[in-house]
PDB file of C-alpha atoms in Angstrom:
ATOM      1  CA  UNK N  14    -123.839  13.513 -40.592  1.00  0.00           C
ATOM      2  CA  UNK N  15    -125.256  16.883 -39.662  1.00  0.00           C
ATOM      3  CA  UNK N  16    -124.284  19.910 -41.695  1.00  0.00           C
ATOM      4  CA  UNK N  17    -125.165  23.589 -42.057  1.00  0.00           C
ATOM      5  CA  UNK N  18    -124.681  25.599 -45.230  1.00  0.00           C
ATOM      6  CA  UNK N  19    -124.766  29.392 -45.189  1.00  0.00           C
ATOM      7  CA  UNK N  20    -124.615  31.811 -48.054  1.00  0.00           C
ATOM      8  CA  UNK N  21    -121.125  32.971 -48.861  1.00  0.00           C
ATOM      9  CA  UNK N  22    -120.171  36.426 -47.771  1.00  0.00           C
ATOM     10  CA  UNK N  23    -119.240  39.080 -47.348  1.00  0.00           C
ATOM     11  CA  UNK N  24    -122.530  40.889 -47.651  1.00  0.00           C
ATOM     12  CA  UNK N  25    -122.507  44.672 -47.906  1.00  0.00           C
ATOM     13  CA  UNK N  26    -125.723  46.655 -47.484  1.00  0.00           C
ATOM     14  CA  UNK N  27    -126.684  50.258 -47.104  1.00  0.00           C
ATOM     15  CA  UNK N  28    -128.307  51.370 -43.879  1.00  0.00           C
ATOM     16  CA  UNK N  29    -132.078  50.653 -43.787  1.00  0.00           C
ATOM     17  CA  UNK N  30    -131.815  47.935 -46.445  1.00  0.00           C
ATOM     18  CA  UNK N  31    -133.532  44.571 -46.083  1.00  0.00           C
ATOM     19  CA  UNK N  32    -131.327  41.694 -44.991  1.00  0.00           C
ATOM     20  CA  UNK N  33    -131.582  38.015 -45.807  1.00  0.00           C
ATOM     21  CA  UNK N  34    -128.882  35.496 -44.933  1.00  0.00           C
ATOM     22  CA  UNK N  35    -129.683  32.037 -46.211  1.00  0.00           C
ATOM     23  CA  UNK N  36    -129.141  28.925 -44.110  1.00  0.00           C
ATOM     24  CA  UNK N  37    -129.994  25.340 -45.021  1.00  0.00           C
ATOM     25  CA  UNK N  38    -129.288  22.242 -43.017  1.00  0.00           C
ATOM     26  CA  UNK N  39    -129.002  18.482 -43.127  1.00  0.00           C
ATOM     27  CA  UNK N  40    -129.759  16.599 -39.943  1.00  0.00           C
ATOM     28  CA  UNK N  41    -131.261  13.420 -38.604  1.00  0.00           C
ATOM     29  CA  UNK N  42    -134.427  13.745 -36.612  1.00  0.00           C
ATOM     30  CA  UNK N  43    -135.788  17.105 -35.555  1.00  0.00           C
ATOM     31  CA  UNK N  44    -132.968  19.518 -34.821  1.00  0.00           C
ATOM     32  CA  UNK N  45    -133.077  22.751 -32.860  1.00  0.00           C
ATOM     33  CA  UNK N  46    -131.867  25.692 -34.919  1.00  0.00           C
ATOM     34  CA  UNK N  47    -129.949  28.797 -33.876  1.00  0.00           C
ATOM     35  CA  UNK N  48    -128.495  32.022 -35.172  1.00  0.00           C
ATOM     36  CA  UNK N  49    -125.459  33.492 -33.469  1.00  0.00           C
ATOM     37  CA  UNK N  50    -123.860  36.898 -33.985  1.00  0.00           C
ATOM     38  CA  UNK N  51    -120.213  37.782 -33.462  1.00  0.00           C
ATOM     39  CA  UNK N  52    -119.182  41.425 -33.233  1.00  0.00           C
ATOM     40  CA  UNK N  53    -115.533  42.304 -33.908  1.00  0.00           C
ATOM     41  CA  UNK N  54    -113.218  41.136 -31.136  1.00  0.00           C
ATOM     42  CA  UNK N  55    -115.962  39.364 -29.207  1.00  0.00           C
ATOM     43  CA  UNK N  56    -117.331  35.882 -28.652  1.00  0.00           C
ATOM     44  CA  UNK N  57    -120.463  34.515 -30.273  1.00  0.00           C
ATOM     45  CA  UNK N  58    -123.785  35.647 -28.860  1.00  0.00           C
ATOM     46  CA  UNK N  59    -127.015  33.713 -29.241  1.00  0.00           C
ATOM     47  CA  UNK N  60    -129.301  35.844 -31.397  1.00  0.00           C
ATOM     48  CA  UNK N  61    -132.387  33.665 -31.795  1.00  0.00           C
ATOM     49  CA  UNK N  62    -133.549  30.065 -31.765  1.00  0.00           C
ATOM     50  CA  UNK N  63    -136.332  27.744 -32.909  1.00  0.00           C
ATOM     51  CA  UNK N  64    -137.056  24.223 -31.813  1.00  0.00           C
ATOM     52  CA  UNK N  65    -139.748  22.852 -34.119  1.00  0.00           C
ATOM     53  CA  UNK N  66    -141.221  23.258 -37.559  1.00  0.00           C
ATOM     54  CA  UNK N  67    -142.868  26.636 -38.270  1.00  0.00           C
ATOM     55  CA  UNK N  68    -141.451  28.185 -35.099  1.00  0.00           C
ATOM     56  CA  UNK N  69    -140.306  31.756 -35.600  1.00  0.00           C
ATOM     57  CA  UNK N  70    -137.390  32.969 -33.547  1.00  0.00           C
ATOM     58  CA  UNK N  71    -136.994  36.719 -33.146  1.00  0.00           C
ATOM     59  CA  UNK N  72    -134.724  39.162 -31.348  1.00  0.00           C
ATOM     60  CA  UNK N  73    -133.492  42.736 -31.896  1.00  0.00           C
ATOM     61  CA  UNK N  74    -135.522  43.039 -35.111  1.00  0.00           C
ATOM     62  CA  UNK N  75    -134.094  39.835 -36.585  1.00  0.00           C
ATOM     63  CA  UNK N  76    -136.352  36.904 -37.447  1.00  0.00           C
ATOM     64  CA  UNK N  77    -135.943  33.367 -38.732  1.00  0.00           C
ATOM     65  CA  UNK N  78    -138.566  30.699 -39.379  1.00  0.00           C
ATOM     66  CA  UNK N  79    -137.905  26.977 -39.053  1.00  0.00           C
ATOM     67  CA  UNK N  80    -138.948  25.498 -42.411  1.00  0.00           C
ATOM     68  CA  UNK N  81    -138.829  21.728 -42.244  1.00  0.00           C
ATOM     69  CA  UNK N  82    -140.098  21.211 -45.783  1.00  0.00           C
ATOM     70  CA  UNK N  83    -137.179  23.177 -47.235  1.00  0.00           C
ATOM     71  CA  UNK N  84    -134.730  22.408 -44.374  1.00  0.00           C
ATOM     72  CA  UNK N  85    -134.036  26.117 -44.050  1.00  0.00           C
ATOM     73  CA  UNK N  86    -133.712  28.765 -41.345  1.00  0.00           C
ATOM     74  CA  UNK N  87    -133.051  32.032 -43.176  1.00  0.00           C
ATOM     75  CA  UNK N  88    -132.213  35.123 -41.135  1.00  0.00           C
ATOM     76  CA  UNK N  89    -134.048  38.354 -42.003  1.00  0.00           C
ATOM     77  CA  UNK N  90    -134.196  41.930 -40.830  1.00  0.00           C
ATOM     78  CA  UNK N  91    -136.330  44.608 -42.338  1.00  0.00           C
ATOM     79  CA  UNK N  92    -134.014  47.584 -41.865  1.00  0.00           C
ATOM     80  CA  UNK N  93    -130.360  47.075 -40.981  1.00  0.00           C
ATOM     81  CA  UNK N  94    -128.238  49.550 -39.064  1.00  0.00           C
ATOM     82  CA  UNK N  95    -124.504  50.172 -39.053  1.00  0.00           C
ATOM     83  CA  UNK N  96    -124.416  48.533 -35.619  1.00  0.00           C
ATOM     84  CA  UNK N  97    -125.583  45.234 -37.183  1.00  0.00           C
ATOM     85  CA  UNK N  98    -122.222  44.859 -38.898  1.00  0.00           C
ATOM     86  CA  UNK N  99    -120.936  41.501 -37.628  1.00  0.00           C
ATOM     87  CA  UNK N 100    -120.467  37.872 -38.570  1.00  0.00           C
ATOM     88  CA  UNK N 101    -123.591  35.709 -38.387  1.00  0.00           C
ATOM     89  CA  UNK N 102    -123.515  31.951 -37.791  1.00  0.00           C
ATOM     90  CA  UNK N 103    -126.301  29.459 -38.327  1.00  0.00           C
ATOM     91  CA  UNK N 104    -126.156  26.342 -36.138  1.00  0.00           C
ATOM     92  CA  UNK N 105    -128.125  23.235 -35.282  1.00  0.00           C
ATOM     93  CA  UNK N 106    -128.387  20.675 -32.533  1.00  0.00           C
ATOM     94  CA  UNK N 107    -129.750  17.325 -33.596  1.00  0.00           C
ATOM     95  CA  UNK N 108    -131.298  16.464 -30.265  1.00  0.00           C
ATOM     96  CA  UNK N 109    -130.878  14.225 -27.284  1.00  0.00           C
ATOM     97  CA  UNK N 110    -127.799  12.055 -27.444  1.00  0.00           C
ATOM     98  CA  UNK N 111    -125.723  14.666 -29.220  1.00  0.00           C
ATOM     99  CA  UNK N 112    -123.253  16.784 -27.279  1.00  0.00           C
ATOM    100  CA  UNK N 113    -122.401  19.166 -30.067  1.00  0.00           C
ATOM    101  CA  UNK N 114    -123.661  22.068 -32.099  1.00  0.00           C
ATOM    102  CA  UNK N 115    -122.973  22.023 -35.814  1.00  0.00           C
ATOM    103  CA  UNK N 116    -122.085  25.479 -37.159  1.00  0.00           C
ATOM    104  CA  UNK N 117    -122.106  27.017 -40.594  1.00  0.00           C
ATOM    105  CA  UNK N 118    -118.977  28.857 -41.642  1.00  0.00           C
ATOM    106  CA  UNK N 119    -120.414  32.288 -40.967  1.00  0.00           C
ATOM    107  CA  UNK N 120    -121.505  35.229 -43.115  1.00  0.00           C
ATOM    108  CA  UNK N 121    -119.884  38.606 -42.653  1.00  0.00           C
ATOM    109  CA  UNK N 122    -122.270  41.547 -42.905  1.00  0.00           C
ATOM    110  CA  UNK N 123    -121.086  45.105 -43.390  1.00  0.00           C
ATOM    111  CA  UNK N 124    -123.624  47.926 -43.253  1.00  0.00           C
ATOM    112  CA  UNK N 125    -122.554  51.268 -44.672  1.00  0.00           C
ATOM    113  CA  UNK N 126    -124.180  54.620 -43.812  1.00  0.00           C
TER     114      UNK N 126
ATOM    115  CA  UNK B  20    -124.675  36.432 -19.537  1.00  0.00           C
ATOM    116  CA  UNK B  21    -123.552  32.916 -18.582  1.00  0.00           C
ATOM    117  CA  UNK B  22    -120.689  34.121 -16.402  1.00  0.00           C
ATOM    118  CA  UNK B  23    -117.873  32.752 -18.565  1.00  0.00           C
ATOM    119  CA  UNK B  24    -114.376  34.148 -18.373  1.00  0.00           C
ATOM    120  CA  UNK B  25    -111.279  33.112 -20.254  1.00  0.00           C
ATOM    121  CA  UNK B  26    -107.666  33.720 -19.361  1.00  0.00           C
ATOM    122  CA  UNK B  27    -105.408  34.944 -20.671  1.00  0.00           C
ATOM    123  CA  UNK B  28    -107.181  37.053 -23.273  1.00  0.00           C
ATOM    124  CA  UNK B  29    -104.058  37.391 -25.378  1.00  0.00           C
ATOM    125  CA  UNK B  30    -100.871  35.367 -25.446  1.00  0.00           C
ATOM    126  CA  UNK B  31     -97.785  35.212 -27.592  1.00  0.00           C
ATOM    127  CA  UNK B  32     -95.607  32.167 -27.190  1.00  0.00           C
ATOM    128  CA  UNK B  33     -92.778  30.410 -28.974  1.00  0.00           C
ATOM    129  CA  UNK B  34     -92.932  27.177 -30.907  1.00  0.00           C
ATOM    130  CA  UNK B  35     -92.369  24.176 -28.677  1.00  0.00           C
ATOM    131  CA  UNK B  36     -93.477  25.741 -25.418  1.00  0.00           C
ATOM    132  CA  UNK B  37     -96.438  24.428 -23.413  1.00  0.00           C
ATOM    133  CA  UNK B  38     -99.481  26.674 -23.102  1.00  0.00           C
ATOM    134  CA  UNK B  39    -102.557  26.369 -20.906  1.00  0.00           C
ATOM    135  CA  UNK B  40    -105.744  28.313 -21.463  1.00  0.00           C
ATOM    136  CA  UNK B  41    -108.346  28.553 -18.756  1.00  0.00           C
ATOM    137  CA  UNK B  42    -112.116  28.745 -18.951  1.00  0.00           C
ATOM    138  CA  UNK B  43    -114.048  29.590 -15.816  1.00  0.00           C
ATOM    139  CA  UNK B  44    -117.807  29.579 -15.328  1.00  0.00           C
ATOM    140  CA  UNK B  45    -119.822  30.568 -12.298  1.00  0.00           C
ATOM    141  CA  UNK B  46    -123.158  28.827 -12.827  1.00  0.00           C
ATOM    142  CA  UNK B  47    -122.410  25.098 -12.423  1.00  0.00           C
ATOM    143  CA  UNK B  48    -123.062  24.171 -16.036  1.00  0.00           C
ATOM    144  CA  UNK B  49    -122.345  20.532 -16.711  1.00  0.00           C
ATOM    145  CA  UNK B  50    -121.241  20.791 -20.354  1.00  0.00           C
ATOM    146  CA  UNK B  51    -118.250  22.842 -21.445  1.00  0.00           C
ATOM    147  CA  UNK B  52    -116.559  23.131 -24.821  1.00  0.00           C
ATOM    148  CA  UNK B  53    -113.351  24.400 -26.419  1.00  0.00           C
ATOM    149  CA  UNK B  54    -113.388  25.695 -30.004  1.00  0.00           C
ATOM    150  CA  UNK B  55    -110.883  27.316 -32.276  1.00  0.00           C
ATOM    151  CA  UNK B  56    -111.827  29.905 -34.874  1.00  0.00           C
ATOM    152  CA  UNK B  57    -109.787  30.439 -38.004  1.00  0.00           C
ATOM    153  CA  UNK B  58    -110.518  32.356 -41.206  1.00  0.00           C
ATOM    154  CA  UNK B  59    -112.148  30.109 -43.777  1.00  0.00           C
ATOM    155  CA  UNK B  60    -112.846  27.346 -41.253  1.00  0.00           C
ATOM    156  CA  UNK B  61    -115.446  28.862 -38.999  1.00  0.00           C
ATOM    157  CA  UNK B  62    -115.648  27.280 -35.567  1.00  0.00           C
ATOM    158  CA  UNK B  63    -114.150  23.873 -34.961  1.00  0.00           C
ATOM    159  CA  UNK B  64    -114.639  21.816 -31.819  1.00  0.00           C
ATOM    160  CA  UNK B  65    -111.434  20.750 -30.068  1.00  0.00           C
ATOM    161  CA  UNK B  66    -112.632  18.967 -26.928  1.00  0.00           C
ATOM    162  CA  UNK B  67    -115.664  18.995 -24.701  1.00  0.00           C
ATOM    163  CA  UNK B  68    -116.592  17.934 -21.196  1.00  0.00           C
ATOM    164  CA  UNK B  69    -119.818  16.495 -19.863  1.00  0.00           C
ATOM    165  CA  UNK B  70    -118.833  16.518 -16.209  1.00  0.00           C
ATOM    166  CA  UNK B  71    -115.925  16.613 -13.816  1.00  0.00           C
ATOM    167  CA  UNK B  72    -113.179  14.374 -15.216  1.00  0.00           C
ATOM    168  CA  UNK B  73    -115.437  13.428 -18.166  1.00  0.00           C
ATOM    169  CA  UNK B  74    -114.050  14.700 -21.452  1.00  0.00           C
ATOM    170  CA  UNK B  75    -114.067  13.689 -25.093  1.00  0.00           C
ATOM    171  CA  UNK B  76    -112.454  14.680 -28.366  1.00  0.00           C
ATOM    172  CA  UNK B  77    -113.867  16.938 -31.022  1.00  0.00           C
ATOM    173  CA  UNK B  78    -112.963  17.171 -34.685  1.00  0.00           C
ATOM    174  CA  UNK B  79    -109.547  18.864 -34.256  1.00  0.00           C
ATOM    175  CA  UNK B  80    -108.161  17.409 -31.018  1.00  0.00           C
ATOM    176  CA  UNK B  81    -104.650  16.483 -32.207  1.00  0.00           C
ATOM    177  CA  UNK B  82    -102.022  18.446 -30.272  1.00  0.00           C
ATOM    178  CA  UNK B  83    -104.460  19.448 -27.522  1.00  0.00           C
ATOM    179  CA  UNK B  84    -105.396  18.003 -24.155  1.00  0.00           C
ATOM    180  CA  UNK B  85    -107.969  19.102 -21.611  1.00  0.00           C
ATOM    181  CA  UNK B  86    -108.691  18.682 -17.950  1.00  0.00           C
ATOM    182  CA  UNK B  87    -111.656  19.348 -15.722  1.00  0.00           C
ATOM    183  CA  UNK B  88    -110.977  18.734 -12.065  1.00  0.00           C
ATOM    184  CA  UNK B  89    -113.872  20.875 -10.840  1.00  0.00           C
ATOM    185  CA  UNK B  90    -117.147  21.985 -12.369  1.00  0.00           C
ATOM    186  CA  UNK B  91    -116.223  25.618 -12.855  1.00  0.00           C
ATOM    187  CA  UNK B  92    -112.891  25.216 -14.652  1.00  0.00           C
ATOM    188  CA  UNK B  93    -112.049  23.662 -18.013  1.00  0.00           C
ATOM    189  CA  UNK B  94    -108.405  23.850 -19.059  1.00  0.00           C
ATOM    190  CA  UNK B  95    -107.029  23.505 -22.578  1.00  0.00           C
ATOM    191  CA  UNK B  96    -103.356  22.611 -22.895  1.00  0.00           C
ATOM    192  CA  UNK B  97    -101.113  22.750 -25.915  1.00  0.00           C
ATOM    193  CA  UNK B  98     -98.304  20.427 -24.874  1.00  0.00           C
ATOM    194  CA  UNK B  99     -95.858  21.790 -27.440  1.00  0.00           C
ATOM    195  CA  UNK B 100     -97.255  24.747 -29.336  1.00  0.00           C
ATOM    196  CA  UNK B 101     -96.879  24.938 -33.117  1.00  0.00           C
ATOM    197  CA  UNK B 102     -97.501  27.820 -35.517  1.00  0.00           C
ATOM    198  CA  UNK B 103    -100.566  25.997 -36.857  1.00  0.00           C
ATOM    199  CA  UNK B 104    -102.154  26.454 -33.432  1.00  0.00           C
ATOM    200  CA  UNK B 105    -102.145  30.229 -33.818  1.00  0.00           C
ATOM    201  CA  UNK B 106    -105.842  30.960 -33.536  1.00  0.00           C
ATOM    202  CA  UNK B 107    -108.615  32.451 -31.459  1.00  0.00           C
ATOM    203  CA  UNK B 108    -109.867  29.997 -28.849  1.00  0.00           C
ATOM    204  CA  UNK B 109    -113.369  30.111 -27.451  1.00  0.00           C
ATOM    205  CA  UNK B 110    -114.848  28.348 -24.484  1.00  0.00           C
ATOM    206  CA  UNK B 111    -118.574  27.668 -24.309  1.00  0.00           C
ATOM    207  CA  UNK B 112    -121.098  26.185 -21.938  1.00  0.00           C
ATOM    208  CA  UNK B 113    -124.377  24.497 -22.721  1.00  0.00           C
ATOM    209  CA  UNK B 114    -127.476  26.192 -21.440  1.00  0.00           C
ATOM    210  CA  UNK B 115    -129.811  24.388 -19.072  1.00  0.00           C
ATOM    211  CA  UNK B 116    -133.102  25.250 -20.755  1.00  0.00           C
ATOM    212  CA  UNK B 117    -133.321  21.993 -22.666  1.00  0.00           C
ATOM    213  CA  UNK B 118    -132.692  23.594 -26.073  1.00  0.00           C
ATOM    214  CA  UNK B 119    -128.989  22.666 -26.226  1.00  0.00           C
ATOM    215  CA  UNK B 120    -127.922  26.227 -26.997  1.00  0.00           C
ATOM    216  CA  UNK B 121    -124.389  27.229 -26.111  1.00  0.00           C
ATOM    217  CA  UNK B 122    -123.049  30.438 -24.588  1.00  0.00           C
ATOM    218  CA  UNK B 123    -119.569  31.616 -25.397  1.00  0.00           C
ATOM    219  CA  UNK B 124    -116.749  33.290 -23.556  1.00  0.00           C
ATOM    220  CA  UNK B 125    -114.887  36.331 -24.908  1.00  0.00           C
ATOM    221  CA  UNK B 126    -112.059  34.304 -26.465  1.00  0.00           C
ATOM    222  CA  UNK B 127    -108.284  34.034 -26.173  1.00  0.00           C
ATOM    223  CA  UNK B 128    -106.098  35.159 -29.048  1.00  0.00           C
ATOM    224  CA  UNK B 129    -103.031  32.916 -29.161  1.00  0.00           C
ATOM    225  CA  UNK B 130    -100.047  33.612 -31.392  1.00  0.00           C
ATOM    226  CA  UNK B 131     -97.308  31.003 -31.728  1.00  0.00           C
ATOM    227  CA  UNK B 132     -94.108  32.438 -33.201  1.00  0.00           C
TER     228      UNK B 132
END
């Protein structure tokens, strides 16, 4: 079955540091890939998405590239801010015929001034 | 903003009592989902709906039932609440852009004492 594996957290960075959160997946076919962000006390928000190999999703300074050869979709940001402190979830949808998203367990990021 | 509201936002109830959580959406989305979020488990799908009166079970459906009598409302019922159902519950809808992304409500924090 489909699965998503994220790096274990929590991750603590200083402001302006470079961020990478690793995500690898197992899926049949050609899944769509997503990153979600959850701020404290809120629901998940869609951060970025990619639908085919070599696509790069980007939003709010975050980027992730769909790497089919390594089945990965790592999240990166060049300079994190305190306001980026949140939990980040990687997810996939394996395509037509599936009703569900498969989520990773989430990675908590704390950014300190 | 997918126009999703959840009610109540917080609830404390006693073991053995019935509880109904409501998810309301304003944009006629066909697919709706109920998840629970617990530390160490990430997001787990409880039930989902693919149309009025069309529902199916997710991975953790035991102890929960759902109903969808009209497009805009998806109800989650705990027939007899137990302490193990203390959790944060999120409703989601599937976007209509063909990418299968989901958009989440703000959540309901349920405590069963």
